[in-house]
Amino acid sequence: MSSTQGGLFDVPNMLLGLGAFAAVTALGIAARQGNITNALMRRG
């Protein structure tokens, strides 16, 4: 990972990918449980 493309903002791309995967998984679990849709429906 010594190339310029190996990291973005001096953070390895693998860490960014793991963080994005965790965020999408958490959103999917919350949506599956109905937490997100209930909050959006309450707002109108």
GROMACS .gro file of C-alpha atoms in nm:
model
   44
    1MET     CA    1   0.000   0.000   0.000
    2SER     CA    2   0.287   0.238  -0.067
    3SER     CA    3   0.125   0.382  -0.381
    4THR     CA    4  -0.073   0.703  -0.389
    5GLN     CA    5  -0.391   0.510  -0.458
    6GLY     CA    6  -0.329   0.279  -0.163
    7GLY     CA    7  -0.484   0.514   0.087
    8LEU     CA    8  -0.726   0.801   0.097
    9PHE     CA    9  -0.661   1.076   0.352
   10ASP     CA   10  -0.378   0.859   0.490
   11VAL     CA   11  -0.628   0.590   0.590
   12PRO     CA   12  -0.597   0.249   0.421
   13ASN     CA   13  -0.880   0.172   0.181
   14MET     CA   14  -0.948  -0.155   0.361
   15LEU     CA   15  -1.044   0.036   0.677
   16LEU     CA   16  -1.278   0.260   0.478
   17GLY     CA   17  -1.438  -0.047   0.325
   18LEU     CA   18  -1.486  -0.214   0.662
   19GLY     CA   19  -1.641   0.102   0.804
   20ALA     CA   20  -1.878   0.134   0.509
   21PHE     CA   21  -1.976  -0.232   0.539
   22ALA     CA   22  -2.053  -0.188   0.909
   23ALA     CA   23  -2.262   0.125   0.841
   24VAL     CA   24  -2.466  -0.043   0.567
   25THR     CA   25  -2.516  -0.351   0.783
   26ALA     CA   26  -2.634  -0.141   1.078
   27LEU     CA   27  -2.878   0.050   0.855
   28GLY     CA   28  -3.009  -0.277   0.713
   29ILE     CA   29  -3.065  -0.424   1.058
   30ALA     CA   30  -3.238  -0.107   1.178
   31ALA     CA   31  -3.460  -0.099   0.868
   32ARG     CA   32  -3.543  -0.467   0.909
   33GLN     CA   33  -3.652  -0.406   1.267
   34GLY     CA   34  -3.865  -0.110   1.159
   35ASN     CA   35  -3.676   0.158   1.348
   36ILE     CA   36  -3.600   0.372   1.045
   37THR     CA   37  -3.939   0.348   0.878
   38ASN     CA   38  -4.123   0.428   1.202
   39ALA     CA   39  -3.909   0.737   1.259
   40LEU     CA   40  -3.965   0.857   0.902
   41MET     CA   41  -4.342   0.803   0.924
   42ARG     CA   42  -4.363   0.997   1.250
   43ARG     CA   43  -4.200   1.298   1.089
   44GLY     CA   44  -4.458   1.304   0.812
   0.00000   0.00000   0.00000
